[in-house]
Structures are given as C-alpha cells and as structure tokens.
Short mmCIF file of C-alpha atoms in Angstrom, two decimals:
data_model
loop_
_atom_site.label_atom_id
_atom_site.label_comp_id
_atom_site.label_asym_id
_atom_site.label_seq_id
_atom_site.Cartn_x
_atom_site.Cartn_y
_atom_site.Cartn_z
CA MET A 118 3.29 -15.61 19.32
CA LYS A 119 5.00 -12.22 19.07
CA LEU A 120 3.10 -9.11 18.03
CA ILE A 121 4.87 -5.93 16.97
CA VAL A 122 2.83 -2.75 16.57
CA GLN A 123 4.65 -0.41 14.21
CA ILE A 124 3.99 3.32 14.06
CA PRO A 125 5.44 5.39 11.19
CA ALA A 126 5.90 8.94 12.48
CA LEU A 127 6.84 12.30 11.00
CA ASN A 128 6.89 15.25 13.42
CA GLU A 129 4.32 13.67 15.75
CA GLU A 130 5.65 14.84 19.12
CA GLU A 131 2.20 16.07 20.18
CA THR A 132 0.23 12.84 19.62
CA LEU A 133 2.77 10.00 19.58
CA ALA A 134 2.87 9.44 23.34
CA GLU A 135 -0.91 9.09 23.46
CA ALA A 136 -0.85 6.64 20.54
CA ILE A 137 1.80 4.47 22.23
CA ALA A 138 0.05 4.55 25.62
CA ALA A 139 -3.20 3.35 24.03
CA ILE A 140 -1.66 0.15 22.64
CA PRO A 141 -2.70 -2.88 24.74
CA ARG A 142 0.19 -4.75 26.32
CA SER A 143 -1.73 -7.97 26.91
CA ILE A 144 -3.84 -9.87 24.37
CA PRO A 145 -5.11 -13.46 24.69
CA GLY A 146 -3.14 -15.76 22.39
CA VAL A 147 -0.17 -13.36 22.19
CA ASN A 148 2.90 -13.99 24.31
CA SER A 149 4.80 -10.78 23.59
CA ILE A 150 3.73 -7.29 22.44
CA GLU A 151 6.31 -4.70 21.41
CA VAL A 152 6.01 -1.21 19.96
CA LEU A 153 8.19 -0.08 17.06
CA VAL A 154 8.31 3.58 16.04
CA ILE A 155 9.69 4.42 12.59
CA ASP A 156 10.90 8.01 12.54
CA ASP A 157 10.65 9.35 9.00
CA GLY A 158 13.20 12.14 9.34
CA SER A 159 11.34 14.16 11.98
CA THR A 160 12.70 17.58 12.87
CA ASP A 161 10.93 17.82 16.23
CA ARG A 162 11.16 15.68 19.39
CA THR A 163 9.41 12.65 17.94
CA VAL A 164 12.30 10.28 18.73
CA ASP A 165 12.65 11.52 22.33
CA VAL A 166 8.89 11.29 22.84
CA ALA A 167 8.93 7.70 21.52
CA TRP A 168 11.56 6.62 24.06
CA ASP A 169 9.89 8.55 26.89
CA ALA A 170 6.57 6.84 26.05
CA LYS A 171 8.25 3.44 26.52
CA ALA A 172 8.49 2.40 22.87
CA ASP A 173 10.43 -0.87 22.69
CA HIS A 174 12.22 -0.01 19.44
CA VAL A 175 12.86 3.18 17.48
CA LEU A 176 14.09 3.04 13.90
CA GLU A 177 15.31 6.34 12.50
CA MET A 178 15.46 6.89 8.76
CA SER A 179 18.49 8.88 7.62
CA SER A 180 16.18 11.44 5.97
CA HIS A 181 12.53 11.93 5.09
CA VAL A 182 11.73 9.04 2.73
CA GLY A 183 7.94 9.11 2.65
CA LEU A 184 5.25 7.04 4.33
CA ALA A 185 5.48 4.05 1.98
CA ARG A 186 9.23 3.57 2.42
CA ALA A 187 9.05 4.15 6.17
CA PHE A 188 6.32 1.50 6.30
CA SER A 189 8.47 -0.96 4.33
CA ALA A 190 11.51 -0.30 6.53
CA GLY A 191 9.36 -0.96 9.58
CA ILE A 192 8.07 -4.23 8.15
CA GLU A 193 11.60 -5.49 7.47
CA TYR A 194 12.76 -4.44 10.91
CA ALA A 195 9.80 -6.05 12.63
CA LEU A 196 10.51 -9.29 10.77
CA SER A 197 14.13 -9.11 11.89
CA LEU A 198 12.88 -8.83 15.46
CA GLY A 199 11.01 -12.10 15.04
CA ALA A 200 7.46 -10.75 14.71
CA ASP A 201 4.77 -13.35 14.01
CA VAL A 202 2.13 -10.66 13.50
CA ILE A 203 2.67 -7.00 12.59
CA VAL A 204 0.05 -4.32 13.19
CA ASN A 205 0.42 -0.93 11.54
CA THR A 206 -1.25 2.13 13.02
CA ASP A 207 -0.93 5.90 12.75
CA ALA A 208 1.06 8.16 15.05
CA ASP A 209 -1.76 10.71 15.24
CA ASN A 210 -3.82 8.21 17.26
CA GLN A 211 -6.53 8.21 14.59
CA TYR A 212 -7.41 4.55 15.14
CA CYS A 213 -8.76 3.04 18.34
CA ALA A 214 -5.98 0.79 19.65
CA ASP A 215 -8.51 -1.20 21.71
CA ASP A 216 -9.54 -2.82 18.41
CA ILE A 217 -6.11 -4.43 17.89
CA PRO A 218 -7.29 -7.77 19.37
CA ALA A 219 -10.17 -7.86 16.87
CA LEU A 220 -7.79 -6.85 14.09
CA ILE A 221 -5.38 -9.75 14.66
CA ASP A 222 -8.04 -12.34 15.54
CA PRO A 223 -8.52 -13.63 11.95
CA ILE A 224 -4.74 -14.12 11.69
CA LEU A 225 -4.55 -15.98 15.00
CA LYS A 226 -7.41 -18.21 13.82
CA ARG A 227 -5.66 -18.74 10.45
CA GLN A 228 -8.64 -17.30 8.59
CA ALA A 229 -6.56 -14.64 6.78
CA GLN A 230 -3.01 -13.35 6.46
CA ILE A 231 -3.90 -9.67 6.02
CA VAL A 232 -6.64 -7.89 7.95
CA VAL A 233 -7.68 -4.32 7.14
CA GLY A 234 -9.58 -2.24 9.68
CA ALA A 235 -12.73 -0.81 8.11
CA ARG A 236 -13.57 2.61 9.51
CA PRO A 237 -17.19 3.78 9.82
CA ILE A 238 -16.75 6.23 6.94
CA ALA A 239 -20.39 7.38 6.94
CA GLU A 240 -20.17 8.30 10.63
CA ILE A 241 -16.87 10.23 10.59
CA GLU A 242 -17.85 13.87 11.03
CA SER A 243 -14.49 15.27 9.90
CA PHE A 244 -14.94 13.72 6.43
CA SER A 245 -16.80 15.90 3.95
CA LEU A 246 -19.48 14.37 1.73
CA LEU A 247 -17.12 14.56 -1.24
CA LYS A 248 -14.35 12.77 0.66
CA LYS A 249 -16.75 10.03 1.75
CA VAL A 250 -17.87 9.50 -1.84
CA LEU A 251 -14.28 9.43 -3.08
CA GLN A 252 -13.30 6.99 -0.31
CA ARG A 253 -16.02 4.59 -1.42
CA LEU A 254 -15.18 5.05 -5.09
CA GLY A 255 -11.47 4.48 -4.49
CA SER A 256 -12.15 1.38 -2.41
CA TRP A 257 -14.38 0.03 -5.18
CA VAL A 258 -11.63 0.55 -7.77
CA VAL A 259 -9.12 -1.22 -5.53
CA ARG A 260 -11.55 -4.11 -4.99
CA VAL A 261 -11.88 -4.51 -8.75
CA ALA A 262 -8.12 -4.28 -9.33
CA SER A 263 -7.26 -6.66 -6.48
CA LYS A 264 -10.29 -8.95 -6.81
CA SER A 265 -10.84 -8.57 -3.08
CA LYS A 266 -13.71 -7.48 -0.84
CA ILE A 267 -11.92 -4.86 1.28
CA PRO A 268 -14.45 -2.05 1.98
CA ASP A 269 -11.96 0.57 3.24
CA ALA A 270 -8.82 0.35 1.10
CA PRO A 271 -7.15 3.61 2.32
CA SER A 272 -7.27 2.49 5.95
CA GLY A 273 -3.79 2.35 7.50
CA PHE A 274 -4.95 0.29 10.49
CA ARG A 275 -4.14 -3.25 9.44
CA ALA A 276 -2.46 -6.47 10.52
CA TYR A 277 -0.08 -8.77 8.63
CA SER A 278 1.05 -12.29 9.32
CA ARG A 279 4.79 -12.90 9.12
CA ASP A 280 4.51 -14.69 5.78
CA ALA A 281 2.30 -12.01 4.19
CA ALA A 282 4.55 -9.18 5.40
CA ALA A 283 7.60 -10.81 3.84
CA ARG A 284 5.86 -11.25 0.48
CA LEU A 285 4.81 -7.62 0.09
CA CYS A 286 7.12 -5.21 -1.73
CA VAL A 287 6.01 -1.57 -1.91
CA VAL A 288 7.17 0.30 -5.02
CA ASN A 289 5.80 3.83 -4.74
CA THR A 290 6.85 6.40 -2.12
CA TYR A 291 3.44 8.02 -1.57
CA THR A 292 1.43 5.46 0.39
CA TYR A 293 1.37 1.72 0.93
CA THR A 294 -2.37 1.28 1.56
CA LEU A 295 -3.69 0.85 -1.98
CA GLU A 296 -0.62 -0.86 -3.42
CA THR A 297 -0.37 -3.56 -0.77
CA ILE A 298 -4.02 -4.57 -1.20
CA ILE A 299 -3.74 -4.81 -5.00
CA GLN A 300 -0.43 -6.62 -4.66
CA ALA A 301 -1.84 -9.08 -2.12
CA GLY A 302 -4.84 -9.74 -4.31
CA ARG A 303 -2.63 -10.48 -7.31
CA LYS A 304 -0.49 -12.79 -5.17
CA HIS A 305 -3.55 -14.58 -3.80
CA ILE A 306 -2.73 -13.72 -0.19
CA PRO A 307 -5.89 -14.29 1.92
CA MET A 308 -7.34 -10.97 3.09
CA THR A 309 -10.30 -9.93 5.17
CA SER A 310 -11.64 -6.86 6.93
CA VAL A 311 -13.03 -6.12 10.39
CA PRO A 312 -14.88 -3.03 11.59
CA VAL A 313 -12.79 -0.69 13.74
CA ARG A 314 -13.43 2.51 15.63
CA VAL A 315 -11.67 5.83 15.19
CA ASN A 316 -10.70 8.54 17.65
CA LYS A 317 -11.33 12.24 17.34
CA VAL A 318 -9.31 13.85 14.56
CA THR A 319 -6.46 15.92 15.97
CA ARG A 320 -5.05 17.33 12.74
CA PRO A 321 -5.65 17.21 8.96
CA SER A 322 -3.90 14.59 6.86
CA ARG A 323 -0.33 15.40 5.78
CA LEU A 324 -0.28 13.00 2.86
CA PHE A 325 -2.07 15.39 0.51
CA ARG A 326 -2.97 19.07 0.36
CA GLY A 327 -6.49 18.58 -0.96
CA ILE A 328 -8.98 16.23 -2.57
CA PRO A 329 -7.70 16.77 -6.17
CA GLU A 330 -4.15 15.82 -5.13
CA TYR A 331 -5.42 12.77 -3.25
CA VAL A 332 -7.42 11.59 -6.28
CA ALA A 333 -4.52 12.20 -8.69
CA ARG A 334 -1.96 10.40 -6.53
CA SER A 335 -4.27 7.49 -5.80
CA ALA A 336 -5.09 7.10 -9.49
CA ARG A 337 -1.39 7.08 -10.39
CA THR A 338 -0.69 4.50 -7.69
CA ILE A 339 -3.49 2.18 -8.86
CA LEU A 340 -2.46 2.53 -12.51
CA ARG A 341 1.21 1.90 -11.75
CA VAL A 342 0.52 -1.18 -9.66
CA PHE A 343 -1.84 -2.52 -12.32
CA VAL A 344 0.85 -2.06 -15.00
CA ILE A 345 3.41 -3.83 -12.79
CA TYR A 346 1.26 -6.80 -11.80
CA ALA A 347 -0.98 -7.20 -14.87
CA PRO A 348 1.15 -5.79 -17.71
CA LEU A 349 -0.01 -8.15 -20.44
CA ARG A 350 -3.67 -7.37 -19.83
CA PHE A 351 -2.94 -3.64 -19.63
CA PHE A 352 -0.95 -3.38 -22.86
CA LEU A 353 -3.21 -5.78 -24.75
CA THR A 354 -6.14 -3.53 -23.84
CA LEU A 355 -4.26 -0.50 -25.17
CA SER A 356 -3.29 -2.47 -28.27
CA ALA A 357 -6.92 -3.39 -28.90
CA ILE A 358 -7.97 0.26 -28.55
CA PHE A 359 -5.62 1.21 -31.39
CA ALA A 360 -6.14 -1.94 -33.46
CA LEU A 361 -9.94 -1.78 -33.63
CA PRO A 362 -10.24 1.59 -35.44
CA GLY A 363 -7.27 0.58 -37.59
CA LEU A 364 -9.03 -2.58 -38.75
CA ILE A 365 -12.24 -0.64 -39.32
CA GLY A 366 -10.31 1.84 -41.46
CA VAL A 367 -8.74 -0.97 -43.53
CA GLY A 368 -12.16 -2.55 -43.99
CA ARG A 369 -13.57 0.80 -45.08
CA PHE A 370 -10.82 1.27 -47.64
CA LEU A 371 -11.28 -2.26 -49.01
CA TYR A 372 -15.01 -1.63 -49.34
CA TYR A 373 -14.51 1.53 -51.38
CA TYR A 374 -11.72 -0.11 -53.34
CA ALA A 375 -14.05 -2.90 -54.34
CA THR A 376 -16.90 -0.56 -55.27
CA ASP A 377 -15.23 2.45 -56.93
CA GLY A 378 -11.50 1.68 -57.02
CA GLY A 379 -10.70 3.35 -53.66
CA ALA A 380 -9.97 6.75 -55.16
CA GLY A 381 -9.82 9.47 -52.52
CA HIS A 382 -9.65 7.05 -49.60
CA VAL A 383 -5.91 6.47 -49.38
CA GLN A 384 -5.68 8.80 -46.36
CA SER A 385 -7.82 6.47 -44.26
CA LEU A 386 -5.58 3.57 -45.26
CA VAL A 387 -2.48 5.50 -44.15
CA LEU A 388 -4.12 6.40 -40.82
CA SER A 389 -5.18 2.78 -40.33
CA GLY A 390 -1.63 1.65 -41.01
CA VAL A 391 -0.32 4.01 -38.33
CA LEU A 392 -2.91 2.77 -35.81
CA LEU A 393 -2.13 -0.88 -36.55
CA ALA A 394 1.60 -0.19 -36.23
CA MET A 395 1.04 1.38 -32.81
CA ALA A 396 -1.12 -1.59 -31.81
CA THR A 397 1.65 -3.97 -32.83
CA ILE A 398 4.23 -2.02 -30.83
CA LEU A 399 1.98 -2.02 -27.75
CA PHE A 400 1.44 -5.76 -28.14
CA ALA A 401 5.20 -6.33 -28.25
CA VAL A 402 5.70 -4.07 -25.22
CA GLY A 403 3.06 -6.09 -23.38
CA ILE A 404 4.91 -9.34 -24.07
CA LEU A 405 8.19 -7.86 -22.82
CA ALA A 406 6.50 -6.32 -19.77
CA ASP A 407 4.92 -9.67 -18.93
CA LEU A 408 8.33 -11.35 -19.04
CA ILE A 409 9.76 -8.62 -16.80
CA SER A 410 6.81 -9.06 -14.42
CA ALA A 411 7.49 -12.80 -14.21
CA ASN A 412 11.13 -12.06 -13.37
CA ARG A 413 10.02 -9.55 -10.75
CA SER A 414 7.79 -12.18 -9.14
CA LEU A 415 10.73 -14.54 -8.89
CA LEU A 416 12.88 -11.83 -7.29
CA GLU A 417 10.12 -11.01 -4.81
CA ASP A 418 9.84 -14.68 -3.87
CA ILE A 419 13.59 -14.83 -3.29
CA ARG A 420 13.41 -11.66 -1.19
CA ALA A 421 10.56 -13.10 0.89
CA ARG A 422 12.48 -16.30 1.60
CA GLU A 423 15.55 -14.29 2.60
CA LEU A 424 13.50 -12.12 4.97
CA LEU A 425 11.96 -15.17 6.60
CA ARG A 426 15.12 -17.24 6.76
CA ALA A 427 17.96 -14.76 7.26
CA PRO A 428 16.48 -11.26 7.64
CA ARG A 429 18.69 -8.23 7.40
CA LYS A 430 18.43 -6.39 10.68
CA PRO A 431 18.82 -2.60 10.37
CA THR A 432 20.85 -0.75 12.98
CA GLU A 433 18.55 0.36 15.77
CA VAL A 434 19.06 3.95 16.90
CA ILE A 435 20.22 4.13 20.52
CA PRO A 436 19.55 7.44 22.33
CA LEU A 437 22.54 9.51 23.25
CA ASP A 438 21.34 9.93 26.82
CA PRO A 439 23.01 7.07 28.80
CA ALA A 440 20.28 7.09 31.44
CA ARG A 441 17.59 6.65 28.81
CA ALA A 442 19.62 3.98 27.06
CA LEU A 443 19.82 1.97 30.29
CA GLU A 444 16.15 2.57 30.98
CA ASN A 445 15.14 1.19 27.55
CA GLY A 446 17.60 -1.70 27.69
#
C-alpha cells in the first residue's frame, strides 16, 4: 500500500517546510509514504524549500495555472508514481497532519473511496460569524447537489483511493473542493467524512479577496458543475419556468375568446407564444446537453482506464544543484 501526500503550493516558502515535516512517515497498513509538492508557478524559493525539506517529488507547473489545475496535475502524477491512496493537504500547514491516519482509515477498510476532513468550523477563531454561516450554507448546497452527507465541503484536507482519483476530472480553474464532491456524488463514488483538527492560521486565504468574491465564485462553480452533470434536469427546469406562464397566458386568452371574442387580449397571446417558444428552445438545448453529457461520461471513463492502466507520467523537475540532485536521488 503506497500513500502519496500531495501539497499544491504557490509562494509558500515560509510555511512549506513545516507542512512537510509534519507529515507522518509511518502509518499502520501503509508500506510506503511519499511527499509530492506541486509548484504552481511560484516566484519565491518554494521549490528549493521543498527539496531542502526532503520532499520525495516536486512537480513544477510551467506557469501559474490555479489551484484546481495544480491539484489535477498532482493527482495524475501521483497515479503515475503508483499511489494506492492520495492525500491532499495545504502548504500553509492549516490542517493537522497527525490526522492523516484517521483520514485514510475508511479507505484502508474499504468503507469509502473519498474521505473529506471535517474541520471544527464553530471552534475556528479566525473565521468570522458570517464566514461560518456561509461555510455551512455552502456545504448544505453541495450536499443537496451531490446527494452526499459531507459536512465541510470546502475542506481541502481529503484522501482519495486510486480508483476514485482516476475517475475525477476537474473542469474549473478556481478550486477543486466543491466540484469533486458534486462530481463524485453524481458518479456514485462512495464518500465519507472524518473530523480533523486544524493548526493556527498563519496567513489569510489567497483564493479570494473577500466573502462576496468567495460566494460568487462558489455559486458559479456549483452552477457550472450542475449544468455539466445534470443538464437535462437543469434545462427542463428552466423550460418549465418559461412554459408555465406561457400556458397560463394561452388559457387566459382562450377564456376571454370564449366569453367576449378575445378582443383586446391579443398581446397576452403574443407574449405567451414568445414564452412557449423559449421553453421549446430550452427543452431542445436540454436534450442536446444531455447527449453531450453522456459522451463526456464515456470520455471520462476512457481517461480513468488509461490513467489506471498506462498513466502518462509528467517530467519531474530535477534541481540544478548536482549535490541536491544526488541527495534526493
């Protein structure tokens, strides 16, 4: 059983070494534990710090691609290294690495394929009351969209089995946390959650500049994923919203036509015709989107089988310092 702990990092030279040092190197039931750092185009000494802190692998992105794409690149690379279980954690050492054994336990016991670490939101002093409320609200929305019971959807401290990791395909570039849960729920990948601890906050989040931006981006992510994975339901709902007032308007016109000849009510008939036409178009778009979604599912299945059978191994970045290269193998 091989465990790879991946750490996406962007300009984390101050906290990365501490995060790597905290990762346990021995866990019952795990034969090998390796640390993979994904450098998302850092402009500081993040890469050097990773090697100095004894990271086993460092994958450098050619430029800053965003957390979601760095996460996806790390997943593919970890699979190419033969990982049986992949744990994702933050480079700012936000999560308590001592909880990694508890995080992977349901996977080792074959009780789940994805495990999300649930933070004690109510006890985190650095979270304002508004942020705590929004965290709970966002997690509730994700639970509804994914039909899961994950209490802390935005948590980035999570574990994936090899099969689950290969089946996930992140679309947006903002964050992977919400999308992967909704996607896993739609694909019926078994998920669970375990309580985890957090360390003292060392810096504010870099993913968003404030609560309004966080809400807006999260809402767009949830809506986009829902359109991708449940397009027929989405467009049929929109179609019904337009069709209902259109049918009411037609019924109203027919009523007046039967009682007084319909004089003066032609405008409502025209408006109803426009609404029904829009409903028909949305219905047709929903059918096409559903067919595209089915094709996407097939492509994702093919991609998953390729990753598991013949994974594409990215080129690992080797440090220019020969002494460090020899030291890290």
